[in-house]
Short mmCIF file of C-alpha atoms and ligand atoms in Angstrom, two decimals:
data_model
loop_
_atom_site.label_atom_id
_atom_site.label_comp_id
_atom_site.label_asym_id
_atom_site.label_seq_id
_atom_site.Cartn_x
_atom_site.Cartn_y
_atom_site.Cartn_z
CA MET A 1 103.75 143.08 102.68
CA ILE A 2 104.09 141.02 105.96
CA LYS A 3 107.94 141.75 106.42
CA TYR A 4 107.76 145.07 107.77
CA LEU A 5 105.27 143.83 110.23
CA GLY A 6 105.81 144.93 113.94
CA VAL A 7 109.53 143.49 113.77
CA GLU A 8 110.88 145.83 116.65
CA LYS A 9 108.19 143.64 118.87
CA TRP A 10 110.26 140.40 118.41
CA GLY A 11 113.49 141.72 120.03
CA LEU A 12 115.09 138.63 120.77
CA TRP A 13 113.03 136.80 118.13
CA LYS A 14 114.82 139.14 115.34
CA SER A 15 116.52 135.87 113.89
CA LEU A 16 113.62 134.65 112.64
CA CYS A 17 112.44 138.05 110.63
CA PRO A 18 111.57 139.03 108.38
CA PRO A 19 108.93 137.34 107.05
CA LEU A 20 106.96 136.58 110.26
CA VAL A 21 105.28 134.52 108.46
CA VAL A 22 105.03 130.71 109.69
CA ALA A 23 103.86 128.15 107.30
CA GLY A 24 103.82 124.51 106.27
CA PRO A 25 101.68 121.33 106.11
CA CYS A 26 99.39 120.40 108.98
CA SER A 27 101.48 117.16 109.06
CA ALA A 28 104.58 116.15 107.51
CA GLU A 29 103.30 113.21 105.40
CA THR A 30 106.25 111.85 103.31
CA GLU A 31 109.98 113.27 102.73
CA GLU A 32 108.79 114.39 99.21
CA GLN A 33 105.85 116.21 100.48
CA VAL A 34 107.72 118.01 103.27
CA TYR A 35 110.51 118.99 101.08
CA GLY A 36 108.32 120.08 97.86
CA THR A 37 106.20 122.05 100.28
CA ALA A 38 109.21 123.65 102.17
CA ALA A 39 110.66 124.55 98.75
CA ALA A 40 107.69 126.06 96.87
CA LEU A 41 107.03 128.40 100.13
CA LYS A 42 110.83 129.28 100.06
CA ALA A 43 110.13 130.54 96.24
CA ALA A 44 107.32 132.13 97.73
CA GLY A 45 109.36 134.12 100.00
CA ILE A 46 108.40 132.41 103.41
CA GLY A 47 111.25 131.76 106.14
CA VAL A 48 109.78 129.91 108.49
CA PHE A 49 108.42 126.45 107.95
CA ARG A 50 106.15 124.66 109.94
CA ALA A 51 105.07 120.53 109.56
CA GLY A 52 102.90 118.66 112.30
CA LEU A 53 104.86 115.52 113.13
CA TRP A 54 102.79 114.44 116.34
CA LYS A 55 99.29 115.17 115.54
CA PRO A 56 96.85 115.38 118.62
CA ARG A 57 93.19 113.99 116.68
CA THR A 58 89.96 113.81 117.24
CA HIS A 59 89.35 110.14 116.51
CA PRO A 60 91.85 107.73 117.25
CA ALA A 61 91.88 105.89 113.55
CA SER A 62 93.08 109.26 112.49
CA PHE A 63 96.62 109.72 111.44
CA GLU A 64 98.71 110.85 114.20
CA GLY A 65 101.54 111.90 112.27
CA VAL A 66 104.79 110.24 111.38
CA GLY A 67 106.29 110.78 114.47
CA GLU A 68 110.32 111.26 114.59
CA ARG A 69 110.60 109.73 111.24
CA GLY A 70 109.91 113.26 109.85
CA LEU A 71 112.44 114.71 111.67
CA PRO A 72 115.17 114.25 109.10
CA TRP A 73 112.98 115.46 106.78
CA LEU A 74 112.89 118.74 108.37
CA VAL A 75 116.64 118.88 109.06
CA ARG A 76 116.94 118.52 105.40
CA VAL A 77 114.42 121.92 104.49
CA GLN A 78 116.88 123.77 107.29
CA ARG A 79 120.30 122.20 105.87
CA GLU A 80 119.60 122.42 101.94
CA LEU A 81 116.94 125.47 101.71
CA GLY A 82 118.31 127.41 104.52
CA MET A 83 114.81 127.86 106.28
CA ARG A 84 113.49 127.75 109.99
CA VAL A 85 111.99 124.81 110.75
CA ALA A 86 109.01 124.60 113.65
CA THR A 87 106.90 121.53 114.99
CA GLU A 88 104.24 120.93 117.46
CA VAL A 89 105.50 119.67 121.04
CA ALA A 90 102.69 117.98 123.66
CA ASN A 91 105.35 116.37 125.94
CA ALA A 92 108.81 116.38 127.19
CA HIS A 93 109.46 113.54 124.64
CA HIS A 94 108.86 115.31 121.71
CA VAL A 95 110.81 118.19 123.04
CA GLU A 96 113.78 116.10 123.31
CA GLN A 97 113.66 114.78 120.03
CA ALA A 98 113.02 118.13 118.47
CA LEU A 99 115.62 119.60 120.54
CA HIS A 100 118.03 117.10 119.50
CA ALA A 101 117.16 117.31 115.65
CA GLY A 102 117.98 120.94 116.30
CA LEU A 103 115.05 122.78 115.29
CA ASP A 104 114.37 126.28 115.20
CA LEU A 105 110.91 126.80 116.69
CA LEU A 106 108.61 124.83 118.70
CA TRP A 107 104.32 125.36 119.24
CA LEU A 108 102.52 124.00 121.73
CA GLY A 109 98.88 123.07 120.02
CA ALA A 110 95.55 124.28 121.45
CA ARG A 111 94.78 121.27 122.92
CA THR A 112 98.03 121.09 124.86
CA THR A 113 97.60 124.51 126.29
CA ALA A 114 94.52 123.26 127.84
CA ASN A 115 96.48 121.12 129.92
CA PRO A 116 98.70 122.55 132.68
CA PHE A 117 100.55 119.43 133.63
CA ALA A 118 101.01 119.03 129.90
CA VAL A 119 102.55 122.07 129.38
CA GLN A 120 104.48 122.13 132.56
CA GLU A 121 106.06 118.98 131.78
CA ILE A 122 107.23 120.53 128.52
CA ALA A 123 108.40 123.64 130.56
CA ASP A 124 110.49 121.66 132.34
CA ALA A 125 111.82 119.77 129.47
CA LEU A 126 112.53 122.85 127.84
CA GLN A 127 114.89 124.60 131.31
CA GLY A 128 118.07 125.80 130.20
CA THR A 129 117.28 126.05 126.35
CA ASP A 130 116.58 129.33 124.48
CA ILE A 131 114.25 127.90 121.63
CA PRO A 132 111.70 130.12 120.65
CA VAL A 133 108.24 128.70 121.36
CA LEU A 134 104.74 129.79 120.32
CA VAL A 135 101.57 128.94 122.64
CA LYS A 136 98.02 128.70 120.66
CA ASN A 137 95.01 129.24 122.48
CA PRO A 138 93.38 126.76 124.59
CA VAL A 139 90.30 125.28 123.13
CA ASN A 140 88.20 126.71 125.52
CA PRO A 141 88.11 130.51 125.67
CA ASP A 142 89.81 130.76 129.42
CA LEU A 143 92.21 133.33 129.21
CA GLU A 144 93.94 132.61 132.26
CA LEU A 145 94.81 129.28 130.77
CA TRP A 146 96.22 130.63 127.77
CA LEU A 147 98.29 133.17 130.20
CA GLY A 148 99.37 130.36 132.39
CA ALA A 149 101.26 128.59 129.94
CA LEU A 150 102.83 131.43 128.54
CA GLU A 151 104.39 131.92 132.15
CA ARG A 152 105.02 128.66 132.82
CA LEU A 153 107.33 128.89 130.04
CA GLU A 154 108.69 132.09 130.75
CA ARG A 155 109.41 130.45 134.45
CA ALA A 156 111.38 128.04 132.79
CA GLY A 157 113.77 130.53 131.66
CA ILE A 158 112.44 130.76 127.86
CA CYS A 159 112.44 134.57 126.56
CA ARG A 160 111.73 134.20 123.32
CA ILE A 161 107.46 133.34 123.60
CA GLY A 162 104.79 134.24 121.48
CA ALA A 163 101.08 133.91 121.49
CA VAL A 164 98.89 132.48 118.68
CA HIS A 165 95.11 132.97 117.81
CA ARG A 166 93.50 129.99 116.72
CA GLY A 167 90.22 130.52 117.82
CA PHE A 168 88.00 128.49 120.19
CA SER A 169 85.77 125.39 120.02
CA ALA A 170 82.03 125.72 119.86
CA TYR A 171 78.71 123.57 119.47
CA GLY A 172 76.92 123.60 116.30
CA GLU A 173 76.59 125.02 112.87
CA MET A 174 79.24 128.17 112.11
CA LYS A 175 80.66 129.70 109.41
CA TYR A 176 84.00 129.31 110.48
CA ARG A 177 85.90 125.66 112.24
CA ASN A 178 86.50 127.42 115.22
CA LEU A 179 85.02 131.15 116.83
CA PRO A 180 87.23 134.03 116.49
CA GLN A 181 87.20 135.85 119.94
CA TRP A 182 89.80 138.72 118.82
CA GLN A 183 88.83 140.47 122.68
CA LEU A 184 91.30 137.06 124.14
CA PRO A 185 94.66 138.00 121.83
CA ILE A 186 93.62 141.75 122.53
CA GLU A 187 94.06 141.18 126.31
CA ILE A 188 97.38 139.50 126.13
CA ARG A 189 98.74 142.42 123.65
CA ARG A 190 97.83 144.90 126.40
CA ARG A 191 99.00 142.69 129.32
CA CYS A 192 102.21 141.57 127.43
CA PRO A 193 102.92 144.36 124.97
CA ASP A 194 106.25 143.24 124.18
CA MET A 195 105.16 139.64 123.52
CA PRO A 196 104.32 138.85 119.73
CA VAL A 197 101.16 137.78 118.84
CA LEU A 198 100.33 135.41 115.74
CA CYS A 199 97.05 134.77 114.39
CA ASP A 200 96.42 131.52 112.67
CA PRO A 201 93.99 131.81 109.99
CA SER A 202 93.90 128.20 109.04
CA HIS A 203 92.59 126.54 112.22
CA LEU A 204 89.98 129.53 112.77
CA ALA A 205 88.64 129.23 108.93
CA GLY A 206 88.80 125.50 108.48
CA ARG A 207 87.80 126.33 104.59
CA ARG A 208 90.53 127.70 102.57
CA GLU A 209 88.36 130.15 101.19
CA TYR A 210 88.03 132.13 104.45
CA VAL A 211 91.51 131.65 105.26
CA ARG A 212 92.47 135.23 103.43
CA GLU A 213 89.53 137.25 105.14
CA ILE A 214 90.80 136.51 108.39
CA ALA A 215 94.48 137.05 108.12
CA GLN A 216 93.11 140.43 106.93
CA GLN A 217 91.36 141.15 109.88
CA ALA A 218 94.60 139.84 112.11
CA MET A 219 96.42 142.60 110.12
CA ASP A 220 93.39 145.06 110.75
CA LEU A 221 94.24 144.38 114.92
CA GLY A 222 97.79 144.63 114.26
CA PHE A 223 98.82 141.01 114.91
CA ASP A 224 102.64 140.29 114.32
CA GLY A 225 102.15 137.30 111.92
CA LEU A 226 100.47 134.32 110.69
CA MET A 227 100.65 130.81 111.12
CA VAL A 228 99.58 129.53 107.87
CA GLU A 229 99.14 125.76 106.45
CA SER A 230 100.02 125.05 103.37
CA HIS A 231 100.46 121.73 101.03
CA VAL A 232 101.71 121.29 98.06
CA CYS A 233 98.50 119.54 97.04
CA PRO A 234 96.45 120.50 99.34
CA GLU A 235 93.11 117.90 98.68
CA GLN A 236 95.38 114.70 99.45
CA ALA A 237 96.74 116.04 102.47
CA LEU A 238 96.05 113.25 105.46
CA SER A 239 94.93 116.01 107.93
CA ASP A 240 93.15 119.50 107.54
CA ALA A 241 92.40 118.93 103.73
CA ALA A 242 89.89 121.76 103.63
CA GLN A 243 91.94 124.49 104.96
CA GLN A 244 95.32 124.17 103.49
CA LEU A 245 96.09 126.39 101.03
CA THR A 246 98.76 125.82 98.14
CA PRO A 247 101.84 127.80 98.29
CA ALA A 248 101.11 129.90 94.90
CA ALA A 249 97.99 130.59 96.81
CA LEU A 250 99.44 131.49 100.00
CA GLY A 251 101.99 133.40 98.44
CA GLU A 252 99.12 135.34 96.35
CA MET A 253 97.25 135.95 99.48
CA LEU A 254 100.36 137.56 101.79
CA ALA A 255 101.08 139.93 98.31
CA GLY A 256 97.03 140.79 98.50
CA LEU A 257 97.22 141.76 102.58
CA VAL A 258 96.92 145.44 103.35
CA VAL A 259 99.43 145.69 106.33
CA ARG A 260 98.66 148.24 108.89
CA GLN A 261 100.94 150.68 110.91
CA GLU A 262 100.67 150.88 114.63
CA ASP A 263 101.12 154.80 114.05
CA THR A 264 102.32 157.25 111.68
CA GLU A 265 104.25 160.63 111.62
CA ASN A 266 102.04 162.16 109.32
CA PRO A 267 101.07 165.43 110.16
CA VAL A 268 97.71 165.69 108.69
CA TYR A 269 96.86 162.12 109.99
CA LYS A 270 98.21 163.16 113.67
CA ALA A 271 96.26 166.48 113.86
CA ASN A 272 92.76 164.81 112.51
CA ILE A 273 92.92 161.71 114.80
CA ASP A 274 93.90 164.24 117.98
CA GLU A 275 90.97 166.37 116.94
CA LEU A 276 88.87 163.20 116.76
CA ARG A 277 89.57 162.04 120.13
CA SER A 278 89.12 164.68 121.74
CA ARG A 279 85.86 164.62 121.18
CA ILE A 280 85.48 161.09 121.97
CA ASP A 281 87.16 162.12 125.49
CA ALA A 282 84.51 164.85 125.78
CA ILE A 283 81.58 162.50 124.63
CA ASP A 284 83.08 159.81 127.33
CA ASN A 285 82.94 162.55 129.87
CA GLU A 286 79.58 163.52 129.08
CA LEU A 287 78.58 159.77 129.12
CA VAL A 288 79.95 159.53 133.17
CA ASP A 289 78.04 162.79 134.02
CA LEU A 290 74.80 161.42 132.64
CA LEU A 291 75.23 158.30 134.34
CA GLY A 292 76.43 160.06 137.54
CA LEU A 293 72.96 162.05 137.41
CA ARG A 294 70.88 158.95 136.12
CA MET A 295 71.74 157.11 139.45
CA GLU A 296 71.36 159.83 141.36
CA ILE A 297 67.57 160.33 140.38
CA SER A 298 67.62 156.41 140.66
CA ALA A 299 68.05 156.91 144.16
CA GLN A 300 65.51 159.58 144.98
CA ILE A 301 63.43 157.21 143.14
CA GLY A 302 64.24 154.61 145.57
CA GLU A 303 63.87 156.76 148.79
CA TYR A 304 60.26 157.56 147.35
CA LYS A 305 59.26 154.03 147.06
CA LYS A 306 60.43 153.35 150.61
CA GLN A 307 58.56 156.34 151.88
CA ASN A 308 55.13 154.60 149.70
CA ASN A 309 56.49 151.03 150.75
CA ILE A 310 56.71 149.93 147.25
CA THR A 311 58.80 147.16 145.87
CA ILE A 312 62.06 147.92 144.01
CA LEU A 313 60.74 146.16 140.69
CA GLN A 314 57.27 146.81 138.88
CA THR A 315 55.98 144.58 136.45
CA GLY A 316 56.37 145.94 133.09
CA ARG A 317 58.88 149.03 133.51
CA TRP A 318 62.05 147.47 132.52
CA GLU A 319 60.61 146.27 129.51
CA LYS A 320 59.27 149.69 128.85
CA VAL A 321 62.78 151.47 129.37
CA LEU A 322 64.39 148.51 127.20
CA GLU A 323 61.78 148.66 123.98
CA ARG A 324 62.27 152.61 124.63
CA VAL A 325 65.79 152.55 124.41
CA LEU A 326 66.09 150.12 121.46
CA ALA A 327 63.51 151.76 119.36
CA ARG A 328 65.74 155.33 119.33
CA GLY A 329 68.84 152.78 119.00
CA ALA A 330 67.66 151.48 116.24
CA GLU A 331 67.08 155.35 114.67
CA LYS A 332 70.63 155.71 115.12
CA GLY A 333 71.91 152.45 113.69
CA LEU A 334 73.05 151.24 116.98
CA ASP A 335 72.98 147.49 117.71
CA ALA A 336 70.43 146.37 120.01
CA GLY A 337 72.52 143.31 121.27
CA PHE A 338 75.27 145.82 122.24
CA LEU A 339 72.18 148.56 123.51
CA GLU A 340 70.68 145.71 125.75
CA ARG A 341 73.88 144.64 127.71
CA ILE A 342 74.75 148.22 128.12
CA PHE A 343 71.05 148.99 129.64
CA THR A 344 71.08 145.28 131.51
CA ALA A 345 74.00 146.85 133.14
CA ILE A 346 72.74 150.04 134.19
CA HIS A 347 69.36 148.63 134.95
CA ARG A 348 71.47 146.24 137.37
CA ALA A 349 73.46 149.05 138.77
CA SER A 350 70.04 151.03 139.68
CA ILE A 351 68.44 147.89 141.40
CA ASP A 352 71.55 147.89 143.70
CA ARG A 353 71.60 151.75 144.34
CA GLN A 354 68.04 151.37 145.00
CA SER A 355 68.22 148.48 147.40
CA ASN A 356 71.33 150.25 149.32
CA VAL A 357 68.45 153.24 149.89
CA MET A 358 65.92 150.87 150.98
CA GLN A 359 68.30 149.14 153.55
CA ASP A 360 69.54 152.22 154.55
CA GLY A 361 68.51 153.37 157.76
CA GLU A 362 66.70 150.24 158.54
CA SER A 363 69.63 148.50 160.11
CA GLN A 364 70.01 151.61 161.82
CA GLY A 365 66.61 151.46 163.19
CA GLU A 366 67.26 148.13 164.55
CA ASN A 367 70.09 149.41 166.53
CA VAL A 368 67.99 152.59 168.36
C1 PEP B 1 97.98 122.47 113.52
O1 PEP B 1 98.72 123.57 114.14
O2 PEP B 1 97.83 121.63 113.17
C2 PEP B 1 97.14 122.20 115.21
C3 PEP B 1 96.95 121.13 115.24
O3 PEP B 1 96.31 123.07 115.25
P1 PEP B 1 95.59 123.39 116.93
O4 PEP B 1 96.83 122.74 118.00
O5 PEP B 1 95.40 124.80 116.86
O6 PEP B 1 94.31 122.79 116.58
MN1 MN B 2 96.08 121.04 111.29
#
């Protein structure tokens, strides 16, 4: 079950755990919808309730949230159901209202993270408080922008900060509403190993039938938790109707998730994994040695071309190399795109090496 997931990583966040699932409607719409959803989520084992009060929407005619009118509804969930409550803030006024109402957790939406002025304004308004803040990735896949927003909050003295992967905007037909680019949150995890990294499968998916597979992928990758949209009556939701789950469906989904551990003390597993890893290490060494050898031969070719006054590139040679490599790779079940990327990089390095060989001595020649 999700509640055992990475709890130690949360450090100061422990007060929010377990479970590490933040769930609730995209938007707070009415007091009944908020309270009804929260009560059903609590029954499904959820401890942290989310609801958007101020909604950043693409079109001005869309429902833009109930604003501060909904704050007492969240306070009621907190008081009567004992749940932690969270909302999205996009400017200093939102922060002041949320802090004044005593909410437990705030998050920055994808459109806000993309705007350093807005993030700084929020960070300034948060100065001197210790409320936990989650930062969704910016709409565009810009790792530094995401890290920059986290850093602004950190500099404001907020020490309970988490990142949320909700996918990236892309143009054109796609299976999911937003493109998952898992390498970005994985890089965040590498650079900030103590910071919780959550996944928002709802905004990634865009459709409720895909939420489960994305949530499972997040578990497979060792994410620390999930932020999931849930509504008592998803079809009637005023925003993001297609991606919200009923609290019962959410409970069922969470119960079915396979949560993987980062490590185990099982000696059989350890022995086998160590053996496999030493084979991988040996192969990596061989790959590097072979690349060194290939580069040496490439330099010799460069020298030979120079002596014979031949250009570095010959029409058709690179296509032939690639064709041969891809055919051999296909026999080994290797992905063509993957091989092409690797060999393009090798080819470029090889051209650079030959260019150096060609130029070497020419400039010396000029000096003589
Ligand atoms: C939301 O959580 O409802 C929301 C607006 O998300 P995002 O910022 O990821 O689009
Ligand atoms: Mn939403």
